[in-house]
Amino acid sequence: MTWRGTLGARPEGKDRTHFRVWAPRRRMVEVSVQGASRPLPLVRDARGYFEGVHPAPVGARYKYRLDDREEFPDPASRFQPDGPHGHSEVVDPWSHAWRDGDWKGLASIQGQVLYELHLGTFTPEGTYEAAIEKLPLLAELGVTCLELMPLHTCPGRFNWGYDGAQLFAPHPAYGRPESLRAFVEAAHRLGLGVVLDVVYNHLGPDGNYLAQYAPGYFTKKYENEWGEPTNFDDGEDAGPSREFFVENACAWMAEYHFDGLRLDATQSLYDDGPRHIVQVITQAAREAAGGRGVLIIAENEPQDELCVRAPERGGWGADGLWVDDFHHSARVAATGRAEAYLQDYRGNAQELLSCVLRNSLYQGQYYRWQKKARGCPLWRVPASACVFYLQNHDQLANMLGGHRLHHVGGERRARVLTMLWLLSPQTPMFFMGQEWFASSPFHYFVDHEPELQAVVRQGRDAFIGQFESARHALEHEGFEEHVDERAFRRSQLDWTERERRTGPLTLHRELLRLRREDSVLARQDGGQLMGAVLSESAFLLRYLGGEQEGDRLLLVNLGSELELSPCPEPLLAPPRDEGWRLGLSSEEVRFGGTGSCSLDSLRVETSWRVPGMTALWMTSPRESRTGPGPRMAG
């Protein structure tokens, strides 16, 4: 049965529309349709919902008039062509003739390669149509699922996405709703899933009119660092408030054929009720998808295992969990700086190894930055349920200048960390342009009215100032952190670079091929991994493939050349009566390196010598899928 929503303007028959809105503190709600001679009344029910069917064709512009006074946009508007302050438009979400009937969705997070992108900066044009042209390149790379940053309508011409004011209406800057449906359909034709990032823990500071209809959409019971928290458990208003956000999640699944959601900051979705709102949204979204496989991915700062625990065991039932620990440790390894919220990381071999072997680092230990224990055990969670990344929208925009990993750590270190990231069993997530080491940074950017823009700018300076080096640059070096159109334009990808930056592109493509085709890697089985620290900056991972498939070995050295003599570490020992074969090196010329090592330089009779700033992937001779390679004597 096809899911149909109840909120907003829903076309019914020729030139007639059913309107429904929740406004429990209002005595009267009317629909004011542009061009109509008078407002059209809605009838109130016992729960405070106002509804009615009136003459209004698809494409009509309207607002709701409250108590015969002010007019406001529809909270469940499907399109705001003039932004969050303008009139809502009647849209028929069921008029699109979908041609993706053979698409079954995403049955599992196992085997997925995620790719986070911001529609406005993904291409110079910043539209759905322009983005469609780039999708074949992502499919060819080996990406399986796009993760779109929030599309909620925001004020201004551009926004990084997390100031949403109209949650049901995709931002008009990217195109019309029908163009978004065409984008999703084009992705499905290429075998790409599409997951949407949604923000339900707060709304933006401008253009949010929910409280005009019902203050109960929000609560003062909790605190939220981004604004007034949304209400899921506070009083009688919590029920309709929950229904609003659940219906929003379902609308993206049913009306746009999205393949899942990434839920922003779930630690700030406060709910003490018997069924947590994340669990409710997860179940409802799956049902609304009409049989297609759906992925729900949670961002959760404490990295709480509850997010991905099955509902029958008291969990929320999400498929994936963002894990910041891997990024934080890798960032410190690349830069050598442990400032602000990175202060509890060292970026050394033990830390990176432990994160890969145990899915995260902080699993209940004391965390100095927060002055309390952080995290819970994730080491029993399947590795595929943990999403690892070297960069994402937050971790780039949070840093001074929005600089990417290869900018701050150099391309050699970035190649080493890329091999570790993509050859680990956790689910990887790219950030747009990462595959060719894009030169463009990614900033925080907003387009508010001047007074609010100045306040936001001050807040950003204060946030960036948590980093001592950034504070010095702002206060003493004359550096200016822009959050306006300059930041937006600088964040746009230059796709002509992709044709020139063939080294990093080849590296990512080859690692993703290996990840798919190597039978041991493809299992994403963290239980088959063993590891050992070789020095402060070097470590190894051994992938146990059994008698038939043989073992694999990944050597990671982020320091200078390492000579191991003596070399008692048993995990370095080659398979019985066989030697290792060198499969890939991060320093191969085709990847942009200065040349790989030879096996003789790696291993001599008396010692192992591991090249500096290099990652090496080795296989046993019985494993043939990676292609022939020189044998390393045992």
XYZ file of C-alpha atoms in Angstrom:
634
model
C 0.000 0.000 0.000
C 1.387 3.407 -1.006
C 2.065 5.756 1.897
C 0.097 9.006 1.762
C 0.707 11.857 4.159
C -1.923 13.842 5.988
C -0.217 17.237 6.431
C 0.103 20.155 4.073
C -1.642 20.765 0.758
C -2.677 17.552 -1.005
C -4.298 17.825 -4.452
C -7.635 15.977 -4.678
C -9.221 15.752 -8.098
C -9.260 18.532 -10.632
C -8.280 21.940 -9.233
C -9.120 21.057 -5.623
C -6.732 20.686 -2.698
C -7.057 19.268 0.804
C -5.318 21.467 3.408
C -4.403 20.269 6.906
C -2.312 21.935 9.613
C -1.889 21.593 13.389
C -2.534 24.843 15.310
C -3.972 23.897 18.732
C -3.668 27.384 20.293
C -5.436 29.115 17.403
C -9.193 29.693 17.290
C -9.296 30.093 13.491
C -7.148 29.103 10.514
C -7.919 30.075 6.919
C -6.214 29.420 3.594
C -5.285 32.573 1.727
C -4.780 31.599 -1.926
C -3.164 34.150 -4.211
C -5.782 35.492 -6.615
C -8.749 34.332 -4.520
C -11.291 36.927 -3.484
C -11.312 35.902 0.188
C -9.615 33.518 2.628
C -11.037 30.003 2.759
C -11.941 28.592 6.201
C -10.624 25.343 7.675
C -12.478 23.263 10.259
C -10.903 22.421 13.607
C -11.011 18.939 15.126
C -10.621 17.869 18.773
C -6.811 17.585 18.545
C -6.270 21.075 17.172
C -5.880 20.133 13.496
C -7.529 22.437 10.955
C -8.478 21.023 7.561
C -10.701 21.429 4.556
C -10.935 20.959 0.784
C -11.022 24.098 -1.376
C -10.582 25.176 -5.000
C -6.821 25.465 -5.495
C -5.036 23.879 -8.473
C -1.543 22.440 -8.533
C 0.815 25.394 -8.743
C -1.370 27.698 -6.646
C 0.438 29.881 -4.110
C -0.988 30.153 -0.605
C -0.401 30.961 3.063
C -2.364 30.243 6.200
C -4.086 33.154 7.957
C -4.099 32.657 11.735
C -6.891 34.132 13.878
C -7.843 36.501 11.065
C -4.521 38.317 11.433
C -1.041 37.407 10.191
C -0.282 35.013 7.353
C 2.463 32.404 7.374
C 3.741 29.661 5.033
C 2.508 26.104 5.448
C 4.739 24.185 7.938
C 4.380 21.129 5.656
C 4.787 23.043 2.384
C 6.195 20.876 -0.393
C 7.812 23.856 -2.128
C 8.735 27.436 -1.244
C 9.697 29.015 -4.583
C 10.542 32.344 -2.936
C 12.198 30.957 0.170
C 10.920 30.283 3.701
C 9.192 33.661 4.088
C 7.273 33.481 0.826
C 4.116 31.740 -0.267
C 3.834 27.964 -0.308
C 3.062 26.216 -3.573
C 0.594 23.366 -4.075
C 2.626 20.441 -5.438
C 1.331 17.053 -6.579
C 3.933 14.593 -5.231
C 2.286 11.697 -7.077
C 2.310 13.111 -10.601
C 5.845 11.950 -11.430
C 5.892 8.901 -13.734
C 8.596 6.941 -11.939
C 10.732 4.641 -14.083
C 12.758 2.995 -11.320
C 10.398 0.102 -10.658
C 13.256 -2.407 -10.903
C 15.225 -0.611 -8.191
C 15.021 -2.576 -4.942
C 16.712 -0.039 -2.701
C 19.545 -0.759 -0.293
C 19.025 -4.046 1.506
C 22.045 -3.724 3.788
C 24.837 -1.368 4.745
C 27.239 -4.246 4.080
C 29.233 -3.484 0.936
C 28.191 0.165 0.673
C 30.560 2.985 -0.244
C 29.003 6.296 0.804
C 29.654 9.678 -0.816
C 28.598 12.846 1.019
C 27.880 15.882 -1.130
C 26.384 19.357 -0.909
C 24.175 20.092 -3.925
C 25.056 23.776 -4.063
C 28.816 23.271 -4.210
C 29.037 19.853 -5.893
C 28.993 21.609 -9.280
C 29.531 25.261 -10.282
C 25.872 25.453 -11.297
C 24.676 24.014 -7.978
C 21.581 22.354 -9.456
C 20.085 18.882 -9.639
C 20.460 18.883 -13.422
C 24.172 19.658 -13.240
C 24.704 17.032 -10.538
C 23.039 14.364 -12.702
C 25.800 14.781 -15.278
C 28.444 13.816 -12.694
C 26.729 10.689 -11.379
C 28.280 8.288 -13.940
C 31.733 9.326 -12.702
C 30.819 8.368 -9.145
C 29.378 5.032 -10.230
C 32.532 4.304 -12.224
C 34.685 5.166 -9.219
C 32.950 2.512 -7.126
C 30.568 4.615 -5.032
C 27.313 2.804 -4.229
C 25.293 5.380 -2.262
C 25.097 9.179 -2.253
C 24.486 10.982 1.026
C 23.008 14.398 0.293
C 23.506 17.130 2.840
C 20.184 18.638 3.997
C 17.865 20.041 1.336
C 15.467 21.784 3.748
C 14.560 25.278 2.579
C 16.731 27.926 4.240
C 16.777 31.714 3.934
C 19.036 33.280 1.342
C 20.621 32.100 -1.882
C 22.857 29.476 -0.286
C 23.339 27.662 2.995
C 25.452 24.738 4.079
C 22.199 23.016 4.985
C 21.813 22.933 8.741
C 19.625 26.051 9.122
C 16.503 24.427 7.716
C 13.265 26.371 8.220
C 10.886 24.415 5.964
C 11.527 20.712 6.452
C 9.244 19.303 3.728
C 10.310 21.736 0.989
C 13.591 21.185 -0.901
C 15.571 24.414 -1.286
C 14.558 26.290 -4.460
C 18.179 27.222 -5.225
C 18.809 23.657 -6.433
C 15.735 23.360 -8.640
C 12.109 22.349 -8.420
C 10.794 19.202 -6.682
C 10.354 17.428 -10.014
C 14.060 17.985 -10.729
C 14.960 16.360 -7.413
C 12.849 13.341 -8.373
C 14.676 13.193 -11.703
C 17.995 13.282 -9.837
C 17.039 10.335 -7.608
C 15.744 8.422 -10.620
C 18.984 9.045 -12.549
C 21.010 7.748 -9.607
C 18.918 4.592 -9.436
C 19.458 3.934 -13.163
C 23.193 3.861 -12.446
C 22.822 1.565 -9.446
C 23.388 4.359 -6.932
C 21.303 4.675 -3.787
C 20.492 8.115 -2.406
C 20.285 8.857 1.332
C 19.174 12.263 2.610
C 20.593 14.059 5.647
C 17.736 15.447 7.762
C 17.876 17.780 10.777
C 15.190 17.129 13.394
C 16.918 18.333 16.572
C 16.411 22.056 15.863
C 15.328 24.454 13.127
C 17.187 27.411 11.678
C 17.161 30.903 13.234
C 15.330 32.597 10.358
C 12.161 31.573 8.531
C 10.994 29.050 11.113
C 7.297 29.682 11.776
C 6.398 26.444 13.567
C 5.888 28.197 16.911
C 3.321 30.515 15.309
C 1.159 27.454 14.790
C 2.065 25.561 17.976
C 4.690 26.445 20.602
C 4.524 22.752 21.503
C 6.733 21.865 18.551
C 9.564 22.930 20.863
C 10.436 22.294 24.497
C 12.268 24.053 27.305
C 12.707 20.759 29.119
C 16.130 20.288 27.498
C 18.986 22.416 26.208
C 20.383 22.381 22.713
C 23.533 24.166 21.555
C 22.015 24.951 18.132
C 18.665 26.406 19.169
C 15.416 25.514 20.917
C 15.065 21.699 21.016
C 12.224 20.013 19.204
C 9.601 18.311 21.369
C 9.180 14.542 21.440
C 8.232 13.838 25.057
C 7.092 17.049 26.774
C 3.364 17.142 27.505
C 0.312 16.589 25.354
C 1.800 18.503 22.429
C 4.551 15.906 22.023
C 2.213 13.554 20.143
C 1.376 15.862 17.203
C 4.945 17.178 17.198
C 6.252 13.614 16.823
C 3.740 12.993 14.035
C 5.048 16.031 12.129
C 8.661 14.849 12.107
C 7.779 11.220 11.435
C 5.621 12.275 8.490
C 8.509 14.345 7.165
C 10.781 11.284 7.163
C 8.113 9.234 5.398
C 7.509 11.931 2.778
C 11.132 11.812 1.614
C 10.876 8.028 1.215
C 7.502 7.887 -0.542
C 7.369 11.142 -2.504
C 11.005 11.221 -3.676
C 12.059 7.537 -3.532
C 15.020 8.264 -1.290
C 16.786 5.144 -0.046
C 17.216 6.229 3.538
C 18.102 9.000 5.930
C 21.099 10.254 7.796
C 19.756 11.590 11.113
C 21.689 14.609 12.332
C 22.834 14.811 15.984
C 20.622 12.069 17.387
C 22.060 12.692 20.855
C 19.959 15.881 20.803
C 16.717 14.149 19.849
C 15.508 14.017 23.438
C 12.882 11.404 24.206
C 12.241 9.612 27.490
C 9.166 7.811 26.171
C 8.766 4.048 25.747
C 9.723 4.171 22.050
C 12.468 6.613 21.203
C 11.747 8.930 18.299
C 14.710 7.538 16.307
C 13.240 4.050 16.534
C 9.833 5.362 15.460
C 11.285 7.295 12.506
C 13.375 4.308 11.443
C 10.420 1.927 11.372
C 8.072 4.432 9.736
C 10.573 5.332 6.991
C 11.044 1.675 6.103
C 7.314 1.140 5.875
C 6.812 4.274 3.768
C 9.418 3.069 1.247
C 6.933 0.483 0.036
C 9.197 -2.554 0.030
C 12.406 -0.875 -1.096
C 15.435 -1.433 1.108
C 16.167 1.603 3.280
C 19.276 2.593 5.244
C 19.059 4.707 8.383
C 22.379 6.191 9.481
C 22.726 8.005 12.785
C 25.114 10.751 13.729
C 25.645 10.494 17.473
C 28.468 12.406 19.155
C 28.856 9.899 22.039
C 28.920 7.097 19.427
C 26.239 5.216 21.329
C 25.797 1.561 20.406
C 22.089 2.018 21.177
C 21.690 3.625 17.737
C 22.399 0.380 15.865
C 21.122 -2.098 18.437
C 18.081 -4.059 17.295
C 14.700 -2.820 18.632
C 13.956 -6.226 20.153
C 17.036 -5.671 22.301
C 15.972 -2.168 23.315
C 17.816 -0.298 20.563
C 16.798 2.163 17.875
C 17.379 -0.129 14.921
C 19.484 2.127 12.683
C 21.823 0.494 10.169
C 24.886 2.693 10.572
C 26.613 5.015 13.031
C 29.016 7.823 12.219
C 32.272 7.342 14.143
C 34.272 10.535 14.620
C 37.113 8.782 16.447
C 38.719 7.515 13.239
C 38.690 10.962 11.695
C 40.003 12.644 14.828
C 42.919 10.259 15.223
C 43.765 10.429 11.504
C 43.601 14.235 11.526
C 46.058 14.432 14.416
C 48.282 11.864 12.689
C 48.315 14.040 9.570
C 48.814 17.422 11.238
C 50.583 16.650 14.519
C 48.150 18.993 16.302
C 45.759 17.893 19.051
C 43.743 21.037 19.789
C 40.215 21.747 21.053
C 37.992 18.699 20.614
C 40.957 16.808 19.129
C 42.929 17.125 22.365
C 42.135 13.593 23.506
C 43.768 12.022 20.442
C 47.410 11.326 19.677
C 47.249 9.991 16.115
C 49.828 7.335 16.878
C 50.037 3.743 15.694
C 48.309 2.256 18.724
C 45.382 4.624 18.414
C 44.749 4.060 14.709
C 45.159 0.317 15.084
C 42.795 0.153 18.061
C 40.163 2.174 16.218
C 40.157 -0.204 13.255
C 40.184 -3.331 15.426
C 37.514 -2.124 17.884
C 35.356 0.209 15.672
C 36.033 3.281 17.862
C 38.359 4.556 20.582
C 36.262 6.079 23.351
C 34.000 3.347 24.653
C 33.492 4.592 28.198
C 36.878 6.076 29.114
C 37.328 9.549 30.559
C 37.314 12.286 27.938
C 39.124 15.445 28.980
C 37.431 17.731 26.469
C 34.023 16.974 27.962
C 35.292 16.306 31.497
C 33.357 13.048 31.668
C 33.311 9.500 30.357
C 32.442 9.221 26.667
C 31.127 6.438 24.498
C 30.114 2.840 25.033
C 31.444 -0.499 23.750
C 31.288 -0.809 19.972
C 33.694 -3.694 19.559
C 30.867 -6.247 19.384
C 29.028 -4.251 16.691
C 29.559 -5.440 13.084
C 32.267 -3.352 11.458
C 29.979 -2.519 8.532
C 27.624 -0.683 10.932
C 30.381 1.834 11.743
C 30.892 4.605 9.172
C 34.516 5.775 8.909
C 35.678 8.901 7.067
C 38.812 10.965 6.645
C 36.765 14.106 6.046
C 33.145 15.189 6.092
C 31.187 18.452 6.046
C 31.573 19.081 9.796
C 35.220 18.212 10.108
C 36.238 20.392 7.177
C 34.028 23.367 7.985
C 35.047 23.233 11.653
C 38.707 23.838 10.814
C 40.270 27.179 9.997
C 40.097 27.716 6.255
C 38.090 24.537 5.639
C 41.271 22.808 4.530
C 41.184 19.211 3.362
C 43.376 16.459 4.783
C 45.944 16.516 1.970
C 46.274 20.310 2.399
C 47.233 20.105 6.065
C 49.096 16.793 6.101
C 50.540 16.552 2.615
C 49.574 14.141 -0.118
C 52.003 11.445 0.992
C 50.413 11.108 4.428
C 46.972 11.399 2.852
C 47.715 8.424 0.578
C 48.846 6.327 3.540
C 45.729 7.152 5.553
C 43.557 6.547 2.485
C 44.896 3.015 2.154
C 44.220 2.354 5.837
C 40.704 3.830 5.545
C 39.590 1.958 2.435
C 41.190 -1.363 3.419
C 39.564 -1.332 6.862
C 36.366 -3.384 7.354
C 34.197 -0.428 8.391
C 31.867 1.269 5.882
C 33.730 4.141 4.177
C 32.278 7.557 3.402
C 33.859 9.993 0.953
C 33.370 13.720 0.983
C 32.872 15.191 -2.483
C 36.098 15.788 -4.377
C 38.146 13.682 -1.991
C 38.733 11.107 -4.726
C 41.004 13.463 -6.669
C 42.397 15.467 -3.705
C 40.366 18.509 -4.707
C 41.989 21.894 -4.186
C 38.769 23.540 -3.008
C 38.231 23.790 0.753
C 34.815 23.327 2.322
C 33.646 26.183 4.514
C 30.695 26.908 6.722
C 28.585 29.390 4.713
C 25.212 31.073 5.187
C 23.266 33.905 3.533
C 21.289 35.608 6.306
C 20.129 39.187 6.668
C 23.058 41.489 7.621
C 22.215 41.709 11.326
C 21.888 37.949 11.770
C 24.865 37.337 9.484
C 27.047 39.413 11.818
C 25.868 37.438 14.851
C 26.553 34.152 13.078
C 29.994 35.360 12.062
C 30.839 36.162 15.679
C 29.645 32.723 16.747
C 31.808 31.053 14.132
C 34.879 33.024 15.203
C 34.239 31.940 18.787
C 33.877 28.315 17.741
C 36.997 28.325 15.563
C 38.778 30.104 18.415
C 38.629 26.893 20.450
C 41.651 25.863 18.388
C 44.643 27.772 19.761
C 46.359 28.007 16.364
C 43.162 29.319 14.748
C 42.610 31.850 17.515
C 46.131 33.176 17.014
C 45.547 33.449 13.260
C 42.301 35.371 13.810
C 43.563 37.663 16.549
C 47.207 38.252 15.620
C 47.822 37.240 12.006
C 45.013 39.157 10.335
C 43.283 36.041 9.044
C 39.595 36.514 8.229
C 37.226 33.521 8.258
C 34.448 34.266 5.785
C 30.979 32.737 6.094
C 29.365 34.593 3.197
C 29.288 34.213 -0.578
C 33.075 34.139 -0.747
C 33.093 31.017 1.418
C 30.321 29.477 -0.672
C 32.125 30.084 -3.981
C 35.448 28.836 -2.678
C 33.754 25.612 -1.577
C 32.558 24.730 -5.079
C 34.329 21.847 -6.775
C 36.388 22.455 -9.908
C 35.682 19.362 -11.989
C 38.398 20.182 -14.519
C 40.867 19.179 -11.792
C 39.589 15.623 -11.944
C 41.067 15.217 -15.415
C 44.471 16.386 -14.200
C 44.599 14.765 -10.744
C 44.833 11.224 -12.060
C 47.125 9.923 -9.309
C 44.752 10.241 -6.330
C 41.823 9.218 -8.537
C 43.617 6.040 -9.596
C 44.490 5.269 -5.975
C 40.886 5.543 -4.805
C 39.551 3.621 -7.789
C 42.044 0.796 -7.293
C 41.385 0.524 -3.565
C 37.645 0.373 -4.125
C 38.143 -2.323 -6.774
C 40.244 -4.298 -4.333
C 37.630 -3.804 -1.625
C 34.933 -5.254 -3.908
C 36.860 -8.071 -5.524
C 39.102 -9.385 -2.769
C 37.022 -12.080 -1.095
C 38.579 -11.522 2.337
C 38.133 -7.739 2.288
C 34.612 -7.937 0.912
C 33.401 -9.798 3.990
C 34.020 -6.697 6.142
C 34.619 -9.047 9.038
C 36.412 -7.286 11.863
C 36.763 -10.632 13.607
C 39.216 -11.817 10.966
C 41.637 -8.980 11.764
C 44.698 -9.094 13.952
C 47.129 -6.244 14.466
C 50.376 -5.217 16.057
C 52.216 -1.978 16.760
C 55.704 -1.822 15.254
C 56.689 1.651 16.454
C 55.119 4.910 17.577
C 54.208 5.601 13.940
C 53.967 2.166 12.336
C 51.684 -0.814 12.701
C 50.329 -3.768 10.777
C 46.985 -5.432 10.151
C 46.776 -9.098 9.217
C 43.587 -10.295 7.531
C 42.995 -14.003 8.153
C 41.665 -15.659 5.015
C 41.985 -19.316 5.946
C 43.555 -22.204 4.083
C 41.737 -21.596 0.818
C 42.069 -17.846 0.425
C 45.300 -17.120 2.271
C 46.105 -14.123 4.448
C 46.606 -10.446 3.630
C 48.953 -7.969 5.288
C 48.702 -4.182 5.496
C 51.760 -2.289 6.717
C 51.205 1.340 7.679
C 54.131 3.635 8.431
C 53.443 7.333 9.052
C 56.982 7.984 10.296
C 60.467 7.641 8.887
C 61.937 4.411 7.532
C 61.696 1.634 10.080
C 64.178 -1.206 10.411
C 62.979 -4.158 12.474
C 65.991 -6.100 13.685
C 65.428 -8.356 15.453
C 61.886 -8.952 14.190
C 59.992 -11.224 16.596
C 56.477 -9.999 15.642
C 54.672 -13.193 14.531
C 52.043 -11.393 12.478
C 54.766 -10.406 10.003
C 55.629 -14.025 9.338
C 54.679 -15.148 5.811
C 52.190 -17.965 5.330
C 53.668 -21.414 5.906
C 56.216 -22.337 3.216
C 55.234 -19.297 1.190
C 56.343 -15.701 0.847
C 54.378 -12.486 0.667
C 53.569 -10.830 -2.645
C 53.539 -7.044 -2.820
C 50.128 -5.950 -4.114
C 49.876 -2.181 -3.698
C 52.032 0.613 -2.347
C 50.845 4.126 -1.565
C 54.039 5.412 -3.198
C 53.458 3.959 -6.646
C 53.996 6.561 -9.358
C 50.548 5.898 -10.819
C 49.070 7.075 -7.497
C 51.135 10.266 -7.466
C 53.976 8.833 -5.379
C 57.719 8.859 -5.897
C 58.031 5.137 -6.568
C 57.367 1.978 -4.610
C 59.943 -0.002 -2.717
C 61.364 -3.273 -3.960
C 60.928 -6.437 -1.985
C 64.666 -6.620 -1.402
C 64.577 -3.257 0.338
C 61.590 -4.335 2.370
C 63.020 -7.623 3.602
C 66.547 -8.903 3.837
C 67.807 -11.978 5.617
C 68.435 -10.247 8.910
C 65.665 -7.633 9.155
C 62.541 -5.981 7.810
C 62.912 -2.432 6.520
C 59.574 -0.630 6.200
C 59.725 2.513 4.038
C 58.763 5.792 5.664
C 55.451 7.531 4.892
C 54.176 4.472 3.067
C 51.406 1.913 3.253
C 51.957 -1.524 1.724
C 49.344 -4.164 0.887
C 50.620 -7.719 0.588
C 48.998 -11.033 -0.243
C 49.953 -14.668 -0.091
C 50.777 -16.358 -3.420
C 47.628 -18.497 -3.377
C 45.514 -15.342 -3.583
C 45.325 -14.392 -7.251
C 42.590 -11.780 -7.521
C 44.927 -8.859 -6.934
C 47.042 -9.904 -9.898
C 50.590 -11.231 -10.056
C 53.262 -9.652 -7.985
C 56.856 -10.361 -7.101
C 57.288 -12.944 -4.388
C 58.925 -11.961 -1.160
C 61.008 -14.777 0.233
C 59.976 -16.303 3.514
